[in-house]
PDB file of C-alpha atoms in Angstrom:
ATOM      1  CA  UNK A   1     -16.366  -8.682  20.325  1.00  0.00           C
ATOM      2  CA  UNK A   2     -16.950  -7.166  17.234  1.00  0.00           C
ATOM      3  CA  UNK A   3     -19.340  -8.147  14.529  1.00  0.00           C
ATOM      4  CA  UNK A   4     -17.424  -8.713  11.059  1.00  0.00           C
ATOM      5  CA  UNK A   5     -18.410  -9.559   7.240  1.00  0.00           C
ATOM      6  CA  UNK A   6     -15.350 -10.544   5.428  1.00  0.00           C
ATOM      7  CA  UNK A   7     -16.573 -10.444   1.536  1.00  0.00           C
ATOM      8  CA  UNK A   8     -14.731 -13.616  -0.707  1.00  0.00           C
ATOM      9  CA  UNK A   9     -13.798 -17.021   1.716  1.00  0.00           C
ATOM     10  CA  UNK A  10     -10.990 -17.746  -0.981  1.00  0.00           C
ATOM     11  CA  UNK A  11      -7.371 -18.245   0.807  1.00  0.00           C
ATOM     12  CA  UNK A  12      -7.217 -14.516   1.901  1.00  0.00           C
ATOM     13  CA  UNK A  13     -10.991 -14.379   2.970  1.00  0.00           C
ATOM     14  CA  UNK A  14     -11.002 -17.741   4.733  1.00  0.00           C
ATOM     15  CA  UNK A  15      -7.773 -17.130   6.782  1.00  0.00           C
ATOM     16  CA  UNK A  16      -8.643 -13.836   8.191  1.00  0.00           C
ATOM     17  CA  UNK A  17     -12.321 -15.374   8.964  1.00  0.00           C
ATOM     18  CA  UNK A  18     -10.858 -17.739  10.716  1.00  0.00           C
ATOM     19  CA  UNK A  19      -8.406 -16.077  12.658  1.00  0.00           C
ATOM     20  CA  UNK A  20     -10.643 -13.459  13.354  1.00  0.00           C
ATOM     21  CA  UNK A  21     -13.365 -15.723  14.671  1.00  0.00           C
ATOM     22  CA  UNK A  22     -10.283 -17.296  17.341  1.00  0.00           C
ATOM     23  CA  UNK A  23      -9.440 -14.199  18.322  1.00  0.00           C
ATOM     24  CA  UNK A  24     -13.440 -13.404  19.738  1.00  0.00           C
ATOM     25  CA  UNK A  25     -15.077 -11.557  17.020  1.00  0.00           C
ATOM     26  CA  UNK A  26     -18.448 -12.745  15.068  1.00  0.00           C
ATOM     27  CA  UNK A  27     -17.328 -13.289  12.105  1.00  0.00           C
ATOM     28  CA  UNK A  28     -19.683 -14.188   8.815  1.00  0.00           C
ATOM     29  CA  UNK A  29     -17.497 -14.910   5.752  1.00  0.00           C
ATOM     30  CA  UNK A  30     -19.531 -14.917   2.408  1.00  0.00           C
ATOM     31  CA  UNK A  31     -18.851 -15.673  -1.302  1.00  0.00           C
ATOM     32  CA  UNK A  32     -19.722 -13.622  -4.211  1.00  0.00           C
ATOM     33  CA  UNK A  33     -23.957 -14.653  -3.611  1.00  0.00           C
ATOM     34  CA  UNK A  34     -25.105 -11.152  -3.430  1.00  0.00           C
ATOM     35  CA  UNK A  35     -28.235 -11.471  -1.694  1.00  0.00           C
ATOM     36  CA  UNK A  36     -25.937 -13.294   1.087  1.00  0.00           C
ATOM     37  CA  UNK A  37     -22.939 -10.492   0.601  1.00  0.00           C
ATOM     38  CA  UNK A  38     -25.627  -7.918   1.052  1.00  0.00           C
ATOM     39  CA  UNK A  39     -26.942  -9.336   4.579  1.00  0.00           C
ATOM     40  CA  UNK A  40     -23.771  -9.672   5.619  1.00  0.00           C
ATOM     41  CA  UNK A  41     -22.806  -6.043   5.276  1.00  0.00           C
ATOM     42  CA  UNK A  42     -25.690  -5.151   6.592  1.00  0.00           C
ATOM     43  CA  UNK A  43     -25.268  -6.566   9.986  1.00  0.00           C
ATOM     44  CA  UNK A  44     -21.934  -6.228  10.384  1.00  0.00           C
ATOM     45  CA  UNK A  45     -20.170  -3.608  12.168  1.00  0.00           C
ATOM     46  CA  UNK A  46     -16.981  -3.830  10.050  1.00  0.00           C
ATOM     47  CA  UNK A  47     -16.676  -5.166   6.230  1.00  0.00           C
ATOM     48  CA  UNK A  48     -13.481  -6.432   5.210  1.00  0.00           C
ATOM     49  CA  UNK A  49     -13.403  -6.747   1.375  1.00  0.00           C
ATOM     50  CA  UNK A  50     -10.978 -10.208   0.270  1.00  0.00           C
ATOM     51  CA  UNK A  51     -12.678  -9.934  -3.139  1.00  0.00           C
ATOM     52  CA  UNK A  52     -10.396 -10.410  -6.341  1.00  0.00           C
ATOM     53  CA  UNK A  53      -9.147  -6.599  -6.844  1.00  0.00           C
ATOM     54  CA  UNK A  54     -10.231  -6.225 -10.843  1.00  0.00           C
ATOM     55  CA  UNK A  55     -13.570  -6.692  -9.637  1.00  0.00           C
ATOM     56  CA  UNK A  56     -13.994  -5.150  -5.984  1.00  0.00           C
ATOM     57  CA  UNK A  57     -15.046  -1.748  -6.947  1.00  0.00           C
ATOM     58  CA  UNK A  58     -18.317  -2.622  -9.184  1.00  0.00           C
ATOM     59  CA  UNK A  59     -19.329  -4.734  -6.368  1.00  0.00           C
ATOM     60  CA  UNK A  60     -18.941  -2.557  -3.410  1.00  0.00           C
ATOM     61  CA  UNK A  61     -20.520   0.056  -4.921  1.00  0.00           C
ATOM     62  CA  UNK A  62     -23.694  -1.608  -4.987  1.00  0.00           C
ATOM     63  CA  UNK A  63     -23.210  -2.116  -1.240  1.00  0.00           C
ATOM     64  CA  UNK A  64     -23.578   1.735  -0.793  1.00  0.00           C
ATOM     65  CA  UNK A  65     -26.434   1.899   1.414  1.00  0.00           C
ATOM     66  CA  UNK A  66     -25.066  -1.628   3.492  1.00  0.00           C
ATOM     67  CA  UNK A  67     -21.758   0.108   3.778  1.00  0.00           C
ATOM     68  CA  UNK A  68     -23.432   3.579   5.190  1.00  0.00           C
ATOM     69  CA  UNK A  69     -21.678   4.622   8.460  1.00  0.00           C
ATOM     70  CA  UNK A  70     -19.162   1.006   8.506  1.00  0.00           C
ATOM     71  CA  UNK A  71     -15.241   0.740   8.366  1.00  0.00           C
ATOM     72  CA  UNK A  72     -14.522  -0.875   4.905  1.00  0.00           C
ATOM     73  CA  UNK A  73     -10.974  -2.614   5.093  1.00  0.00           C
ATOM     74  CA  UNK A  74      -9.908  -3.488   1.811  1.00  0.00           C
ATOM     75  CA  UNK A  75      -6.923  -5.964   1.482  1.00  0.00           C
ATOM     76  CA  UNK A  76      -7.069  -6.783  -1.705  1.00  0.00           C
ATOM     77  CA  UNK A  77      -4.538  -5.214  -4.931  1.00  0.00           C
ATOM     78  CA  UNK A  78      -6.476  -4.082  -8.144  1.00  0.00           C
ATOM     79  CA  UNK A  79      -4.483  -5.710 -11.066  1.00  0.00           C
ATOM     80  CA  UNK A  80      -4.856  -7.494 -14.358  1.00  0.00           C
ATOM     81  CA  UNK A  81      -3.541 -11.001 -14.505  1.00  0.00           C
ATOM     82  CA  UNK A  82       0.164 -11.954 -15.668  1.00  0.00           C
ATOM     83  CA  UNK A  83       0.768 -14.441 -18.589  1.00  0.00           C
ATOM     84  CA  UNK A  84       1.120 -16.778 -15.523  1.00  0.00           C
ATOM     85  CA  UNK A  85      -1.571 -16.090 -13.649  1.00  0.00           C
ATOM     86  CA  UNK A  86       0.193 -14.155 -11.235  1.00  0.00           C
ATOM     87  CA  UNK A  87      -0.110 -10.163 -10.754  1.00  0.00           C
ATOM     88  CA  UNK A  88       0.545  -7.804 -13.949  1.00  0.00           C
ATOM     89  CA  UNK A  89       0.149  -4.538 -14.200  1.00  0.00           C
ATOM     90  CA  UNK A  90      -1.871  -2.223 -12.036  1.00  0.00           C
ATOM     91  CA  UNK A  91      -5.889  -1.201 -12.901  1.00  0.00           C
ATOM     92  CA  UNK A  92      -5.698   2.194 -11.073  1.00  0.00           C
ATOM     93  CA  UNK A  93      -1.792   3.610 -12.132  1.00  0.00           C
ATOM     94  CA  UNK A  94      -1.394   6.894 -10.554  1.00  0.00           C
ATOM     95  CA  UNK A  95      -4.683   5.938  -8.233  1.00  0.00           C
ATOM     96  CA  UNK A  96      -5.533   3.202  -5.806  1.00  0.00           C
ATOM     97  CA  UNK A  97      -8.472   0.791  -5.331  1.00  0.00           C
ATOM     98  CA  UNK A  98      -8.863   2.291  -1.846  1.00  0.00           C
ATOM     99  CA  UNK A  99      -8.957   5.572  -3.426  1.00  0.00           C
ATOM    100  CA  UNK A 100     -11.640   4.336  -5.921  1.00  0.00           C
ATOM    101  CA  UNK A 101     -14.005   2.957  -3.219  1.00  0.00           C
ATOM    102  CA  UNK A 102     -13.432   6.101  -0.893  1.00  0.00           C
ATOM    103  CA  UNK A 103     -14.551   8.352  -3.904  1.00  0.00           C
ATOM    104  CA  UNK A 104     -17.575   6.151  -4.762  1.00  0.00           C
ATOM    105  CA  UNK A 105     -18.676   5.560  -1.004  1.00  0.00           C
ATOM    106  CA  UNK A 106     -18.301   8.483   0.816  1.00  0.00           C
ATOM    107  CA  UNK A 107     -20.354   7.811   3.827  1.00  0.00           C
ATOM    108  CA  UNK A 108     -18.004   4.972   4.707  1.00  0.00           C
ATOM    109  CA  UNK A 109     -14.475   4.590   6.204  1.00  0.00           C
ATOM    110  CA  UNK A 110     -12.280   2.657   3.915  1.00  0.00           C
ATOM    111  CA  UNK A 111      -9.007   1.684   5.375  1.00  0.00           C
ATOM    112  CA  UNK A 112      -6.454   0.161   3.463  1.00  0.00           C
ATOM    113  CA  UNK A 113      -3.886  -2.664   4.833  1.00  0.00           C
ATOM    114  CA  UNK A 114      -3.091  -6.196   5.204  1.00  0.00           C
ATOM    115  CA  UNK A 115      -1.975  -6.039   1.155  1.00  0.00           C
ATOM    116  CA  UNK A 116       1.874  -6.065   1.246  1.00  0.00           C
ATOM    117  CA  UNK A 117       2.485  -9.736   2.070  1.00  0.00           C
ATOM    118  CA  UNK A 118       1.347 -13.223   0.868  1.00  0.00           C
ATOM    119  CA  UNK A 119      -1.717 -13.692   2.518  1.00  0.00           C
ATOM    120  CA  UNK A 120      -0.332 -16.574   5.452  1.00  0.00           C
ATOM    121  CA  UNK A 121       1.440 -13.555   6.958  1.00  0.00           C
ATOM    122  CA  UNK A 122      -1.530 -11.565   7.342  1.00  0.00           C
ATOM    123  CA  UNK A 123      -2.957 -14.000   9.834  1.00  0.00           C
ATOM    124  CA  UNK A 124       0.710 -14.949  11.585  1.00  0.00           C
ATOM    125  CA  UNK A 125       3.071 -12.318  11.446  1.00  0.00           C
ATOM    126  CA  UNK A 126       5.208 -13.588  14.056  1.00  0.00           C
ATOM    127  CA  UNK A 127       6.437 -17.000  12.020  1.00  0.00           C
ATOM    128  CA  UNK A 128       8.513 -14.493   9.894  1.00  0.00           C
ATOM    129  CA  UNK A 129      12.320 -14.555  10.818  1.00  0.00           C
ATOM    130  CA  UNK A 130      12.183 -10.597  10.930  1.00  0.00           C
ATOM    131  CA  UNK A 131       9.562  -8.568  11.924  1.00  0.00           C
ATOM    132  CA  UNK A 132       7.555  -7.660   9.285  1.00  0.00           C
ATOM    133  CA  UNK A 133       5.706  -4.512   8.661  1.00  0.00           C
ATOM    134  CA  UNK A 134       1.769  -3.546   8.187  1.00  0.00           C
ATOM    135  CA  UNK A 135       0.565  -0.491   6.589  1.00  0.00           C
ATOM    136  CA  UNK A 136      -2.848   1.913   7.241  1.00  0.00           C
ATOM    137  CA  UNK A 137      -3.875   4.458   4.954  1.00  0.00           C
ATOM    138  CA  UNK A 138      -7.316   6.186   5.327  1.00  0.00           C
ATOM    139  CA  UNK A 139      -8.648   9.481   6.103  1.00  0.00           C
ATOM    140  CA  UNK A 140     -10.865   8.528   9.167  1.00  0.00           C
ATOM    141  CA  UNK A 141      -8.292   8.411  12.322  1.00  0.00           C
ATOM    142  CA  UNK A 142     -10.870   6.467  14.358  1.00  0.00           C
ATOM    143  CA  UNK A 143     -11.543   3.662  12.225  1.00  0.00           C
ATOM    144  CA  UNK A 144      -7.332   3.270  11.545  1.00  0.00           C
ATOM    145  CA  UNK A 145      -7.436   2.764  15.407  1.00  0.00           C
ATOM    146  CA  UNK A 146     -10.422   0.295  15.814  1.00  0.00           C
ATOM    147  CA  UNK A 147      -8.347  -1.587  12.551  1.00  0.00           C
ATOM    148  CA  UNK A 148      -5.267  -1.150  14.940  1.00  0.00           C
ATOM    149  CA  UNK A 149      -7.040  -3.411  17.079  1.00  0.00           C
ATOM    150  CA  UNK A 150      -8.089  -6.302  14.909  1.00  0.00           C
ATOM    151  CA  UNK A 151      -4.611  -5.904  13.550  1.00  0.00           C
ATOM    152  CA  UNK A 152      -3.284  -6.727  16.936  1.00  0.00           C
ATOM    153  CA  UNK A 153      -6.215  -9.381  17.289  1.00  0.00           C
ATOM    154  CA  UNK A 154      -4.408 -10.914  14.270  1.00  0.00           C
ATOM    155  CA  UNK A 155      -0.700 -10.969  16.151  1.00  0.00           C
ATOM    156  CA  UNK A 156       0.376  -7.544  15.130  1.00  0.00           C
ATOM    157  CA  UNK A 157       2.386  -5.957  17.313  1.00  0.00           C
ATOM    158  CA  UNK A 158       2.133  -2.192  17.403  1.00  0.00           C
ATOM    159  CA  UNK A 159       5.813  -1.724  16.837  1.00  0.00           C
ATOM    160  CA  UNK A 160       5.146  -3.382  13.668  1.00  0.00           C
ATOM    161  CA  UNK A 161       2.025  -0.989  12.441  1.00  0.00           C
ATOM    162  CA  UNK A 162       2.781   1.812  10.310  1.00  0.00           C
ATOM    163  CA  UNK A 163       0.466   4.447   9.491  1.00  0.00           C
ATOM    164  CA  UNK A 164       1.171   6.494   6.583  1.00  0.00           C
ATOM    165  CA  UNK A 165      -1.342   9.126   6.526  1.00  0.00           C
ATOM    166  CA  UNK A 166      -4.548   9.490   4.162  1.00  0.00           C
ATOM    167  CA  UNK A 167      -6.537   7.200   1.638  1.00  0.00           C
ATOM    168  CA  UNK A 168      -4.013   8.772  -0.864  1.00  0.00           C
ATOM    169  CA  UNK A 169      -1.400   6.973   0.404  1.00  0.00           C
ATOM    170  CA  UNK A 170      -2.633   3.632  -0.690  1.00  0.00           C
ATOM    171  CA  UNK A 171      -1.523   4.233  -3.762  1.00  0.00           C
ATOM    172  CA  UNK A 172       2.139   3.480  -2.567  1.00  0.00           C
ATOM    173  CA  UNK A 173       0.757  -0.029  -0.954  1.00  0.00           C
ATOM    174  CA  UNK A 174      -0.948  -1.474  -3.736  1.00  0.00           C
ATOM    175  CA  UNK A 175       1.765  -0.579  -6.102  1.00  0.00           C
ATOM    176  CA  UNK A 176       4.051  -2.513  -3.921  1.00  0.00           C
ATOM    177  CA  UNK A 177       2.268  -5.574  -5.415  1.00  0.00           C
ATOM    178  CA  UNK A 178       4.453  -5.204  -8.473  1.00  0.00           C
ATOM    179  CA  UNK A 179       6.883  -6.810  -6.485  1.00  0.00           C
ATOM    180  CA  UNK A 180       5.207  -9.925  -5.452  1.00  0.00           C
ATOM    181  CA  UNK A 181       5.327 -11.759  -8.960  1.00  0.00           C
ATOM    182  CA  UNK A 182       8.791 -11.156  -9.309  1.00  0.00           C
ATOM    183  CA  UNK A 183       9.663 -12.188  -5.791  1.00  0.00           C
ATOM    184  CA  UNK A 184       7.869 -15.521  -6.014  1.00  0.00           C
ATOM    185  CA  UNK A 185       8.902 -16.345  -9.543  1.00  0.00           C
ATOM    186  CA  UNK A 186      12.548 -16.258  -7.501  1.00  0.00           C
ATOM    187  CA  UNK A 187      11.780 -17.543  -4.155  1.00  0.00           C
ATOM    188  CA  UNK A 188       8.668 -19.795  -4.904  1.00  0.00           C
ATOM    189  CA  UNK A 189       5.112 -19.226  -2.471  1.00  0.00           C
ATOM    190  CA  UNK A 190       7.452 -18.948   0.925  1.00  0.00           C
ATOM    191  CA  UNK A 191       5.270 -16.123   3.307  1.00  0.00           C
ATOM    192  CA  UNK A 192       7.031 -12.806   3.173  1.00  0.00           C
ATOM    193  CA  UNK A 193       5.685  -8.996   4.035  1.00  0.00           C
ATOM    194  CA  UNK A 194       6.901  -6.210   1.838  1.00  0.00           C
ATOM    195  CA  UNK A 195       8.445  -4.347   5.155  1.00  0.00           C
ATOM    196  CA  UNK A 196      10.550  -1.034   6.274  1.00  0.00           C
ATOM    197  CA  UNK A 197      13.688  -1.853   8.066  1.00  0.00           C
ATOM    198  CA  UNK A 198      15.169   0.443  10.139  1.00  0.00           C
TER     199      UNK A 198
END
């Protein structure tokens, strides 16, 4: 059992909480309060930041001491909002959000997955009619294998986890959100995972 903070109980937040807290793990899933974000990265052995992107580096950085020596797993996709409320165009072009938080926290180990697929797939990978694909990027290989595990927790199958190397390589991830407007302004809100098919 592991102890977990997931930051933001919106759909993505609230899902993983709860799928996370079936699967054995102590699980504390808290809004944007930030007394009550603060405790809860405090205690927690791994924080999992569902936060809206545009906003997720100002407020982890003022975690930096409640973050000190944890895996950070950020989901979530830095971008400004479309005319229809749907993803536009990347904050961090030629960057990452994972990247950002890495640089501004250095004393923690931010891995980055979980952020190529509508957010009922991150929870159920299996009720796909293919199997889908998960990403890791981050520089710390330890905490990509304890995230391996919750991944698996979640219904992953190893088969279907790819690692791609450093924090760097986020970069590739997150723009892969560019995608997802475009995709559900053609298919409508059916699940789907932005996957390698070999």
């Amino acid at each position: 059992m592991t102890t977990i903070a997931v930051l933001g109980n919106g759909r993505v937040g609230g899902n993983l909480a709860k799928a996370l807290t079936q699967a054995g793990h102590e699980v504390t899933a808290v809004d944007r309060a930030p007394g009550a974000v603060a405790d809860a990265a405090r205690t927690a052995q791994i924080v999992i930041n569902a936060t809206p992107g545009a906003g997720s580096l100002e407020r982890l950085t003022a975690l930096r001491e409640e973050l000190r020596g944890k895996i950070l797993v950020d989901v979530s996709n830095a971008t400004l909002d479309g005319p229809d409320g749907l993803p536009g165009d990347l904050i961090y072009p030629g960057s990452s959000l994972a990247e950002q938080l890495q640089e501004a926290l250095p004393e923690t180990h931010v891995v980055k997955t979980l952020n190529t697929m509508l957010f009922p797939v991150m929870t159920a990978p299996a009720a796909l009619t293919q199997p889908p694909t998960v990403y890791l990027s981050g520089t710390n290989p330890e905490a990509k294998q304890v995230i391996r595990g919750l991944l698996s927790d979640l219904g992953w199958q190893q088969e279907w986890i790819t690692d791609l190397g450093g924090i760097e390589t986020a970069r590739a991830t997150e723009a892969a959100i560019l995608f997802v407007p475009h995709v559900i302004r053609s298919s409508g809100f059916a699940p789907f995972a932005i996957s390698i098919a070999r």
